[in-house]
Amino acid sequence: MTGGPHPMTPAPYRVRSRRPDRADTVTLTLEPVRGDCPPFRPGQFTMLYAPGVGEIAVSISGRARSGGYTQTIRAVGAVSAALCGKRPGDVVGLRGPYGQGWGLRAAAGLDVVVAAGGLGLAPLRPVVRALLRDRPGYGRVSVIAGSRAPGLLLFRRDLACWARQGADVRVIVDHPDHTWRGPVGLVTGLIDRVVFEPRRTYAFVCGPEAMMRKTAAELVRRGVAPGRVELSLERNMKCAVARCGHCQFGPLFVCEDGPVLPYDRVAPMLAVAEL
């Protein structure tokens, strides 16, 4: 475990930069006040502490050129709003990284489908970057990004860059405006349009839980093995070290056993309402 002098003590990190992504979402670049950022695996998260307000789990959306973490936060409550309001030079607390990341090694040599809904693209961003850094190490790479509306789509520059780097990038929105010329509907509506060999495919899926259930089920229907479909679950994390039980999901602690878990392991529990 990494972080402060005690596992539950946040280490001070300074906000190096702040980029508004949309009206309610920002990406912060965070650097430790002392020392270097610990390494992380795509899919892991940190616990971010807004002094005097509280602490929440936030996925790591990338590594900045300066070496700091980039973390993309949507203001949906008091803590996330306080973090979104931080400016360059402000100091926040950080513990981690924690949890299990995406199975990049298991996907080696295979076609890869990355499917994201809304803010779910943030924890998938580092995995796409890793896939494209090692392009010969994988088969076809397809990225499907879904958004409620064109104006809410995240990481537009990244999506364009990934397409130039050889990924098959497709975007779909639920509610188009007058500027939208692309497909309309759900992420599952694009799965039939991307080319992959189901028996030689690995999939990484993140987004709202209903979107993940439907996307995983569709991939399996197409012939992808359930154990090769990974989902990133979101639960109410507090300690992040499998002690408090806030994130318990059946027999699993999402903070330690997840957040990335194979579909064949979690599908029965995802079928239980409010588990």
PDB file of C-alpha atoms in Angstrom:
ATOM      1  CA  MET A   1       0.000   0.000   0.000  1.00  0.00           C
ATOM      2  CA  THR A   2       1.141   3.524  -0.726  1.00  0.00           C
ATOM      3  CA  GLY A   3       0.149   7.000   0.417  1.00  0.00           C
ATOM      4  CA  GLY A   4       0.789   8.787   3.720  1.00  0.00           C
ATOM      5  CA  PRO A   5       2.587   7.539   6.832  1.00  0.00           C
ATOM      6  CA  HIS A   6      -0.534   5.581   7.908  1.00  0.00           C
ATOM      7  CA  PRO A   7      -2.796   3.722   5.451  1.00  0.00           C
ATOM      8  CA  MET A   8      -5.726   5.964   6.361  1.00  0.00           C
ATOM      9  CA  THR A   9      -3.755   9.224   6.312  1.00  0.00           C
ATOM     10  CA  PRO A  10      -3.920  11.115   3.010  1.00  0.00           C
ATOM     11  CA  ALA A  11      -0.689  12.446   1.579  1.00  0.00           C
ATOM     12  CA  PRO A  12      -0.710  16.117   0.491  1.00  0.00           C
ATOM     13  CA  TYR A  13      -0.959  16.613  -3.284  1.00  0.00           C
ATOM     14  CA  ARG A  14      -0.892  19.970  -5.033  1.00  0.00           C
ATOM     15  CA  VAL A  15      -3.188  20.805  -7.948  1.00  0.00           C
ATOM     16  CA  ARG A  16      -0.849  21.515 -10.866  1.00  0.00           C
ATOM     17  CA  SER A  17      -3.551  22.196 -13.442  1.00  0.00           C
ATOM     18  CA  ARG A  18      -7.320  22.225 -13.804  1.00  0.00           C
ATOM     19  CA  ARG A  19      -9.160  21.617 -17.073  1.00  0.00           C
ATOM     20  CA  PRO A  20     -12.933  22.052 -17.276  1.00  0.00           C
ATOM     21  CA  ASP A  21     -14.312  19.185 -19.394  1.00  0.00           C
ATOM     22  CA  ARG A  22     -17.938  20.240 -19.261  1.00  0.00           C
ATOM     23  CA  ALA A  23     -20.173  22.305 -16.962  1.00  0.00           C
ATOM     24  CA  ASP A  24     -20.076  19.798 -14.078  1.00  0.00           C
ATOM     25  CA  THR A  25     -16.809  17.932 -14.757  1.00  0.00           C
ATOM     26  CA  VAL A  26     -13.141  18.859 -14.451  1.00  0.00           C
ATOM     27  CA  THR A  27      -9.826  17.044 -14.831  1.00  0.00           C
ATOM     28  CA  LEU A  28      -7.206  17.871 -12.192  1.00  0.00           C
ATOM     29  CA  THR A  29      -3.513  17.111 -12.483  1.00  0.00           C
ATOM     30  CA  LEU A  30      -2.225  16.277  -9.005  1.00  0.00           C
ATOM     31  CA  GLU A  31       1.391  16.054  -7.882  1.00  0.00           C
ATOM     32  CA  PRO A  32       2.696  15.063  -4.464  1.00  0.00           C
ATOM     33  CA  VAL A  33       3.981  17.921  -2.342  1.00  0.00           C
ATOM     34  CA  ARG A  34       6.947  15.664  -1.506  1.00  0.00           C
ATOM     35  CA  GLY A  35       8.423  12.863  -3.615  1.00  0.00           C
ATOM     36  CA  ASP A  36       7.005  11.172  -6.699  1.00  0.00           C
ATOM     37  CA  CYS A  37       3.623   9.710  -7.580  1.00  0.00           C
ATOM     38  CA  PRO A  38       3.486   5.965  -6.917  1.00  0.00           C
ATOM     39  CA  PRO A  39       2.982   3.819 -10.040  1.00  0.00           C
ATOM     40  CA  PHE A  40      -0.568   2.844 -10.946  1.00  0.00           C
ATOM     41  CA  ARG A  41      -2.265   0.302 -13.176  1.00  0.00           C
ATOM     42  CA  PRO A  42      -5.033   1.405 -15.579  1.00  0.00           C
ATOM     43  CA  GLY A  43      -8.342   0.904 -13.787  1.00  0.00           C
ATOM     44  CA  GLN A  44      -7.113   1.708 -10.271  1.00  0.00           C
ATOM     45  CA  PHE A  45      -8.505   4.548  -8.151  1.00  0.00           C
ATOM     46  CA  THR A  46      -7.409   6.870  -5.366  1.00  0.00           C
ATOM     47  CA  MET A  47      -9.215   8.301  -2.368  1.00  0.00           C
ATOM     48  CA  LEU A  48      -9.247  12.091  -2.779  1.00  0.00           C
ATOM     49  CA  TYR A  49      -9.767  14.277   0.283  1.00  0.00           C
ATOM     50  CA  ALA A  50     -11.152  17.808   0.094  1.00  0.00           C
ATOM     51  CA  PRO A  51      -9.912  19.394   3.361  1.00  0.00           C
ATOM     52  CA  GLY A  52     -12.751  20.051   5.779  1.00  0.00           C
ATOM     53  CA  VAL A  53     -15.352  18.444   3.496  1.00  0.00           C
ATOM     54  CA  GLY A  54     -14.657  14.745   3.032  1.00  0.00           C
ATOM     55  CA  GLU A  55     -13.153  11.956   0.947  1.00  0.00           C
ATOM     56  CA  ILE A  56     -14.344  10.090  -2.166  1.00  0.00           C
ATOM     57  CA  ALA A  57     -13.019   7.443  -4.547  1.00  0.00           C
ATOM     58  CA  VAL A  58     -11.956   8.756  -7.974  1.00  0.00           C
ATOM     59  CA  SER A  59     -10.538   6.729 -10.862  1.00  0.00           C
ATOM     60  CA  ILE A  60      -7.187   7.714 -12.315  1.00  0.00           C
ATOM     61  CA  SER A  61      -7.768   8.954 -15.867  1.00  0.00           C
ATOM     62  CA  GLY A  62      -4.122   9.174 -16.866  1.00  0.00           C
ATOM     63  CA  ARG A  63      -0.539  10.089 -16.093  1.00  0.00           C
ATOM     64  CA  ALA A  64       0.453  13.683 -16.922  1.00  0.00           C
ATOM     65  CA  ARG A  65       3.720  14.454 -18.699  1.00  0.00           C
ATOM     66  CA  SER A  66       4.884  16.029 -15.441  1.00  0.00           C
ATOM     67  CA  GLY A  67       4.479  12.638 -13.770  1.00  0.00           C
ATOM     68  CA  GLY A  68       1.350  13.536 -11.791  1.00  0.00           C
ATOM     69  CA  TYR A  69      -1.997  11.787 -11.830  1.00  0.00           C
ATOM     70  CA  THR A  70      -4.853  13.142 -13.880  1.00  0.00           C
ATOM     71  CA  GLN A  71      -8.216  12.555 -12.229  1.00  0.00           C
ATOM     72  CA  THR A  72     -11.548  13.432 -13.791  1.00  0.00           C
ATOM     73  CA  ILE A  73     -14.267  14.422 -11.322  1.00  0.00           C
ATOM     74  CA  ARG A  74     -17.953  15.161 -11.794  1.00  0.00           C
ATOM     75  CA  ALA A  75     -19.636  17.407  -9.224  1.00  0.00           C
ATOM     76  CA  VAL A  76     -22.497  15.318  -7.868  1.00  0.00           C
ATOM     77  CA  GLY A  77     -22.157  15.961  -4.114  1.00  0.00           C
ATOM     78  CA  ALA A  78     -20.438  18.136  -1.534  1.00  0.00           C
ATOM     79  CA  VAL A  79     -17.010  16.448  -1.736  1.00  0.00           C
ATOM     80  CA  SER A  80     -16.881  16.143  -5.516  1.00  0.00           C
ATOM     81  CA  ALA A  81     -18.074  19.754  -5.885  1.00  0.00           C
ATOM     82  CA  ALA A  82     -15.346  20.919  -3.490  1.00  0.00           C
ATOM     83  CA  LEU A  83     -12.703  18.995  -5.470  1.00  0.00           C
ATOM     84  CA  CYS A  84     -14.024  20.365  -8.769  1.00  0.00           C
ATOM     85  CA  GLY A  85     -13.626  23.856  -7.327  1.00  0.00           C
ATOM     86  CA  LYS A  86      -9.915  23.449  -6.585  1.00  0.00           C
ATOM     87  CA  ARG A  87      -7.475  25.671  -8.470  1.00  0.00           C
ATOM     88  CA  PRO A  88      -3.800  25.327  -9.382  1.00  0.00           C
ATOM     89  CA  GLY A  89      -1.736  25.671  -6.230  1.00  0.00           C
ATOM     90  CA  ASP A  90      -4.440  24.311  -3.898  1.00  0.00           C
ATOM     91  CA  VAL A  91      -3.581  21.237  -1.823  1.00  0.00           C
ATOM     92  CA  VAL A  92      -5.798  18.162  -1.462  1.00  0.00           C
ATOM     93  CA  GLY A  93      -5.274  14.799   0.262  1.00  0.00           C
ATOM     94  CA  LEU A  94      -4.726  11.554  -1.630  1.00  0.00           C
ATOM     95  CA  ARG A  95      -4.500   7.881  -0.620  1.00  0.00           C
ATOM     96  CA  GLY A  96      -3.690   5.045  -2.986  1.00  0.00           C
ATOM     97  CA  PRO A  97      -3.726   3.930  -5.762  1.00  0.00           C
ATOM     98  CA  TYR A  98      -6.014   1.042  -4.790  1.00  0.00           C
ATOM     99  CA  GLY A  99      -7.800  -1.887  -6.372  1.00  0.00           C
ATOM    100  CA  GLN A 100      -7.467  -4.255  -9.309  1.00  0.00           C
ATOM    101  CA  GLY A 101      -6.860  -2.796 -12.760  1.00  0.00           C
ATOM    102  CA  TRP A 102      -7.853  -3.848 -16.265  1.00  0.00           C
ATOM    103  CA  GLY A 103      -6.526  -7.179 -17.567  1.00  0.00           C
ATOM    104  CA  LEU A 104      -4.149  -5.844 -20.205  1.00  0.00           C
ATOM    105  CA  ARG A 105      -1.896  -8.891 -19.995  1.00  0.00           C
ATOM    106  CA  ALA A 106      -4.821 -11.268 -20.457  1.00  0.00           C
ATOM    107  CA  ALA A 107      -5.861  -9.322 -23.567  1.00  0.00           C
ATOM    108  CA  ALA A 108      -2.449  -9.592 -25.237  1.00  0.00           C
ATOM    109  CA  GLY A 109      -2.669 -10.875 -28.804  1.00  0.00           C
ATOM    110  CA  LEU A 110      -6.472 -10.604 -28.915  1.00  0.00           C
ATOM    111  CA  ASP A 111      -8.942  -8.167 -30.464  1.00  0.00           C
ATOM    112  CA  VAL A 112     -10.014  -5.634 -27.835  1.00  0.00           C
ATOM    113  CA  VAL A 113     -13.356  -3.846 -27.512  1.00  0.00           C
ATOM    114  CA  VAL A 114     -13.460  -0.871 -25.124  1.00  0.00           C
ATOM    115  CA  ALA A 115     -16.995   0.323 -24.356  1.00  0.00           C
ATOM    116  CA  ALA A 116     -17.688   3.421 -22.252  1.00  0.00           C
ATOM    117  CA  GLY A 117     -20.788   5.249 -21.156  1.00  0.00           C
ATOM    118  CA  GLY A 118     -20.493   8.873 -19.977  1.00  0.00           C
ATOM    119  CA  LEU A 119     -17.869   9.383 -17.280  1.00  0.00           C
ATOM    120  CA  GLY A 120     -16.957   5.691 -17.653  1.00  0.00           C
ATOM    121  CA  LEU A 121     -14.511   6.786 -20.333  1.00  0.00           C
ATOM    122  CA  ALA A 122     -12.260   8.269 -17.612  1.00  0.00           C
ATOM    123  CA  PRO A 123     -11.014   4.975 -16.077  1.00  0.00           C
ATOM    124  CA  LEU A 124     -10.809   3.463 -19.588  1.00  0.00           C
ATOM    125  CA  ARG A 125      -8.643   6.297 -20.943  1.00  0.00           C
ATOM    126  CA  PRO A 126      -5.356   4.912 -19.548  1.00  0.00           C
ATOM    127  CA  VAL A 127      -6.158   1.418 -20.838  1.00  0.00           C
ATOM    128  CA  VAL A 128      -6.715   2.721 -24.392  1.00  0.00           C
ATOM    129  CA  ARG A 129      -3.466   4.653 -24.172  1.00  0.00           C
ATOM    130  CA  ALA A 130      -1.665   1.505 -23.027  1.00  0.00           C
ATOM    131  CA  LEU A 131      -3.192  -0.556 -25.865  1.00  0.00           C
ATOM    132  CA  LEU A 132      -2.100   1.977 -28.463  1.00  0.00           C
ATOM    133  CA  ARG A 133       1.401   2.346 -27.004  1.00  0.00           C
ATOM    134  CA  ASP A 134       1.846  -1.378 -27.636  1.00  0.00           C
ATOM    135  CA  ARG A 135      -0.132  -1.572 -30.880  1.00  0.00           C
ATOM    136  CA  PRO A 136       1.592  -4.721 -32.253  1.00  0.00           C
ATOM    137  CA  GLY A 137       0.786  -6.520 -28.999  1.00  0.00           C
ATOM    138  CA  TYR A 138      -2.962  -6.641 -29.692  1.00  0.00           C
ATOM    139  CA  GLY A 139      -5.353  -7.373 -32.549  1.00  0.00           C
ATOM    140  CA  ARG A 140      -8.038  -4.910 -33.631  1.00  0.00           C
ATOM    141  CA  VAL A 141      -8.717  -2.177 -31.059  1.00  0.00           C
ATOM    142  CA  SER A 142     -12.248  -0.742 -31.065  1.00  0.00           C
ATOM    143  CA  VAL A 143     -13.453   2.079 -28.807  1.00  0.00           C
ATOM    144  CA  ILE A 144     -17.179   2.764 -28.401  1.00  0.00           C
ATOM    145  CA  ALA A 145     -18.074   5.907 -26.444  1.00  0.00           C
ATOM    146  CA  GLY A 146     -21.646   6.728 -25.512  1.00  0.00           C
ATOM    147  CA  SER A 147     -22.931  10.048 -24.224  1.00  0.00           C
ATOM    148  CA  ARG A 148     -26.335  11.424 -23.305  1.00  0.00           C
ATOM    149  CA  ALA A 149     -25.801  14.435 -25.584  1.00  0.00           C
ATOM    150  CA  PRO A 150     -23.057  15.714 -27.907  1.00  0.00           C
ATOM    151  CA  GLY A 151     -22.156  18.519 -25.498  1.00  0.00           C
ATOM    152  CA  LEU A 152     -21.556  16.020 -22.678  1.00  0.00           C
ATOM    153  CA  LEU A 153     -19.018  13.896 -24.561  1.00  0.00           C
ATOM    154  CA  LEU A 154     -15.685  13.676 -22.708  1.00  0.00           C
ATOM    155  CA  PHE A 155     -12.130  13.523 -24.081  1.00  0.00           C
ATOM    156  CA  ARG A 156     -12.944  14.554 -27.670  1.00  0.00           C
ATOM    157  CA  ARG A 157      -9.279  15.199 -28.428  1.00  0.00           C
ATOM    158  CA  ASP A 158      -8.313  11.776 -27.105  1.00  0.00           C
ATOM    159  CA  LEU A 159     -10.968  10.072 -29.233  1.00  0.00           C
ATOM    160  CA  ALA A 160      -9.678  11.825 -32.367  1.00  0.00           C
ATOM    161  CA  CYS A 161      -6.079  10.996 -31.444  1.00  0.00           C
ATOM    162  CA  TRP A 162      -6.915   7.319 -30.853  1.00  0.00           C
ATOM    163  CA  ALA A 163      -8.553   7.129 -34.290  1.00  0.00           C
ATOM    164  CA  ARG A 164      -5.384   8.550 -35.880  1.00  0.00           C
ATOM    165  CA  GLN A 165      -3.371   5.935 -34.006  1.00  0.00           C
ATOM    166  CA  GLY A 166      -5.332   3.113 -35.588  1.00  0.00           C
ATOM    167  CA  ALA A 167      -8.229   2.418 -33.225  1.00  0.00           C
ATOM    168  CA  ASP A 168     -11.744   2.030 -34.628  1.00  0.00           C
ATOM    169  CA  VAL A 169     -13.407   4.830 -32.641  1.00  0.00           C
ATOM    170  CA  ARG A 170     -17.186   5.225 -32.679  1.00  0.00           C
ATOM    171  CA  VAL A 171     -19.380   7.642 -30.749  1.00  0.00           C
ATOM    172  CA  ILE A 172     -23.111   7.457 -30.117  1.00  0.00           C
ATOM    173  CA  VAL A 173     -25.460   9.802 -28.256  1.00  0.00           C
ATOM    174  CA  ASP A 174     -28.917   9.310 -26.722  1.00  0.00           C
ATOM    175  CA  HIS A 175     -30.230  12.801 -27.329  1.00  0.00           C
ATOM    176  CA  PRO A 176     -28.814  14.508 -30.456  1.00  0.00           C
ATOM    177  CA  ASP A 177     -28.926  18.233 -31.071  1.00  0.00           C
ATOM    178  CA  HIS A 178     -29.057  20.031 -34.421  1.00  0.00           C
ATOM    179  CA  THR A 179     -25.274  19.706 -34.862  1.00  0.00           C
ATOM    180  CA  TRP A 180     -25.113  15.934 -34.443  1.00  0.00           C
ATOM    181  CA  ARG A 181     -24.632  13.811 -37.578  1.00  0.00           C
ATOM    182  CA  GLY A 182     -23.573  10.555 -35.940  1.00  0.00           C
ATOM    183  CA  PRO A 183     -25.508   7.509 -34.694  1.00  0.00           C
ATOM    184  CA  VAL A 184     -28.226   7.861 -32.076  1.00  0.00           C
ATOM    185  CA  GLY A 185     -29.009   5.329 -29.371  1.00  0.00           C
ATOM    186  CA  LEU A 186     -27.182   3.207 -26.825  1.00  0.00           C
ATOM    187  CA  VAL A 187     -23.642   1.805 -26.770  1.00  0.00           C
ATOM    188  CA  THR A 188     -25.049  -1.641 -27.482  1.00  0.00           C
ATOM    189  CA  GLY A 189     -26.316  -0.306 -30.807  1.00  0.00           C
ATOM    190  CA  LEU A 190     -22.739  -0.009 -32.088  1.00  0.00           C
ATOM    191  CA  ILE A 191     -21.433  -3.427 -31.083  1.00  0.00           C
ATOM    192  CA  ASP A 192     -22.666  -4.981 -34.316  1.00  0.00           C
ATOM    193  CA  ARG A 193     -20.813  -2.290 -36.303  1.00  0.00           C
ATOM    194  CA  VAL A 194     -17.319  -2.961 -34.968  1.00  0.00           C
ATOM    195  CA  VAL A 195     -15.216  -5.777 -36.360  1.00  0.00           C
ATOM    196  CA  PHE A 196     -13.815  -8.364 -33.959  1.00  0.00           C
ATOM    197  CA  GLU A 197     -13.407 -12.120 -33.787  1.00  0.00           C
ATOM    198  CA  PRO A 198     -15.578 -13.068 -30.771  1.00  0.00           C
ATOM    199  CA  ARG A 199     -13.578 -16.144 -29.785  1.00  0.00           C
ATOM    200  CA  ARG A 200     -10.390 -14.074 -29.793  1.00  0.00           C
ATOM    201  CA  THR A 201     -11.700 -10.927 -28.134  1.00  0.00           C
ATOM    202  CA  TYR A 202     -11.264  -9.247 -24.749  1.00  0.00           C
ATOM    203  CA  ALA A 203     -13.571  -6.413 -23.660  1.00  0.00           C
ATOM    204  CA  PHE A 204     -13.295  -3.611 -21.113  1.00  0.00           C
ATOM    205  CA  VAL A 205     -16.585  -1.941 -20.151  1.00  0.00           C
ATOM    206  CA  CYS A 206     -17.310   0.996 -17.825  1.00  0.00           C
ATOM    207  CA  GLY A 207     -20.314   3.260 -17.378  1.00  0.00           C
ATOM    208  CA  PRO A 208     -23.681   3.272 -15.636  1.00  0.00           C
ATOM    209  CA  GLU A 209     -24.498  -0.184 -14.265  1.00  0.00           C
ATOM    210  CA  ALA A 210     -27.467  -0.731 -16.604  1.00  0.00           C
ATOM    211  CA  MET A 211     -25.248   0.124 -19.570  1.00  0.00           C
ATOM    212  CA  MET A 212     -22.572  -2.333 -18.392  1.00  0.00           C
ATOM    213  CA  ARG A 213     -25.097  -5.152 -17.898  1.00  0.00           C
ATOM    214  CA  LYS A 214     -26.560  -4.694 -21.373  1.00  0.00           C
ATOM    215  CA  THR A 215     -23.194  -4.247 -23.071  1.00  0.00           C
ATOM    216  CA  ALA A 216     -21.685  -7.305 -21.401  1.00  0.00           C
ATOM    217  CA  ALA A 217     -24.747  -9.402 -22.251  1.00  0.00           C
ATOM    218  CA  GLU A 218     -24.562  -8.291 -25.884  1.00  0.00           C
ATOM    219  CA  LEU A 219     -20.849  -9.090 -26.134  1.00  0.00           C
ATOM    220  CA  VAL A 220     -21.499 -12.556 -24.696  1.00  0.00           C
ATOM    221  CA  ARG A 221     -24.394 -13.024 -27.118  1.00  0.00           C
ATOM    222  CA  ARG A 222     -21.934 -12.234 -29.913  1.00  0.00           C
ATOM    223  CA  GLY A 223     -19.688 -15.037 -28.659  1.00  0.00           C
ATOM    224  CA  VAL A 224     -17.165 -13.310 -26.370  1.00  0.00           C
ATOM    225  CA  ALA A 225     -16.366 -15.495 -23.344  1.00  0.00           C
ATOM    226  CA  PRO A 226     -17.917 -14.017 -20.143  1.00  0.00           C
ATOM    227  CA  GLY A 227     -14.558 -14.319 -18.391  1.00  0.00           C
ATOM    228  CA  ARG A 228     -13.025 -12.073 -21.042  1.00  0.00           C
ATOM    229  CA  VAL A 229     -15.489  -9.232 -20.424  1.00  0.00           C
ATOM    230  CA  GLU A 230     -14.333  -6.966 -17.592  1.00  0.00           C
ATOM    231  CA  LEU A 231     -16.506  -4.366 -15.855  1.00  0.00           C
ATOM    232  CA  SER A 232     -15.506  -1.574 -13.477  1.00  0.00           C
ATOM    233  CA  LEU A 233     -17.996  -1.428 -10.614  1.00  0.00           C
ATOM    234  CA  GLU A 234     -18.800   1.650  -8.587  1.00  0.00           C
ATOM    235  CA  ARG A 235     -19.793   1.369  -4.952  1.00  0.00           C
ATOM    236  CA  ASN A 236     -19.689   3.619  -1.873  1.00  0.00           C
ATOM    237  CA  MET A 237     -16.055   3.299  -0.799  1.00  0.00           C
ATOM    238  CA  LYS A 238     -14.849   4.567   2.564  1.00  0.00           C
ATOM    239  CA  CYS A 239     -11.701   2.841   3.849  1.00  0.00           C
ATOM    240  CA  ALA A 240     -10.557   1.484   0.437  1.00  0.00           C
ATOM    241  CA  VAL A 241      -8.677  -1.335   2.197  1.00  0.00           C
ATOM    242  CA  ALA A 242     -11.500  -3.880   2.699  1.00  0.00           C
ATOM    243  CA  ARG A 243     -12.119  -3.124   6.364  1.00  0.00           C
ATOM    244  CA  CYS A 244     -15.283  -1.044   6.704  1.00  0.00           C
ATOM    245  CA  GLY A 245     -17.640  -3.031   4.441  1.00  0.00           C
ATOM    246  CA  HIS A 246     -19.261  -0.006   2.780  1.00  0.00           C
ATOM    247  CA  CYS A 247     -18.434  -1.328  -0.695  1.00  0.00           C
ATOM    248  CA  GLN A 248     -19.336  -4.968  -0.025  1.00  0.00           C
ATOM    249  CA  PHE A 249     -20.974  -6.591  -3.061  1.00  0.00           C
ATOM    250  CA  GLY A 250     -22.068 -10.113  -2.152  1.00  0.00           C
ATOM    251  CA  PRO A 251     -18.864 -11.877  -1.064  1.00  0.00           C
ATOM    252  CA  LEU A 252     -16.655  -9.202  -2.666  1.00  0.00           C
ATOM    253  CA  PHE A 253     -15.152  -5.959  -1.441  1.00  0.00           C
ATOM    254  CA  VAL A 254     -15.186  -3.766  -4.517  1.00  0.00           C
ATOM    255  CA  CYS A 255     -12.320  -1.617  -3.190  1.00  0.00           C
ATOM    256  CA  GLU A 256      -9.945  -4.582  -2.923  1.00  0.00           C
ATOM    257  CA  ASP A 257     -11.349  -7.345  -5.175  1.00  0.00           C
ATOM    258  CA  GLY A 258     -12.359  -4.751  -7.807  1.00  0.00           C
ATOM    259  CA  PRO A 259     -13.242  -2.269  -9.016  1.00  0.00           C
ATOM    260  CA  VAL A 260     -12.427  -4.201 -12.207  1.00  0.00           C
ATOM    261  CA  LEU A 261     -14.041  -7.640 -12.156  1.00  0.00           C
ATOM    262  CA  PRO A 262     -14.844 -10.262 -14.816  1.00  0.00           C
ATOM    263  CA  TYR A 263     -18.458 -10.487 -15.956  1.00  0.00           C
ATOM    264  CA  ASP A 264     -18.726 -14.208 -15.245  1.00  0.00           C
ATOM    265  CA  ARG A 265     -17.936 -13.511 -11.576  1.00  0.00           C
ATOM    266  CA  VAL A 266     -20.371 -10.658 -11.045  1.00  0.00           C
ATOM    267  CA  ALA A 267     -23.229 -11.375 -13.467  1.00  0.00           C
ATOM    268  CA  PRO A 268     -25.379 -13.285 -10.922  1.00  0.00           C
ATOM    269  CA  MET A 269     -25.017 -10.474  -8.381  1.00  0.00           C
ATOM    270  CA  LEU A 270     -25.724  -7.739 -10.938  1.00  0.00           C
ATOM    271  CA  ALA A 271     -29.080  -9.414 -11.517  1.00  0.00           C
ATOM    272  CA  VAL A 272     -30.065  -8.792  -7.868  1.00  0.00           C
ATOM    273  CA  ALA A 273     -31.688  -5.382  -7.365  1.00  0.00           C
ATOM    274  CA  GLU A 274     -29.941  -3.056  -4.876  1.00  0.00           C
ATOM    275  CA  LEU A 275     -27.297  -5.606  -3.872  1.00  0.00           C
TER     276      LEU A 275
END
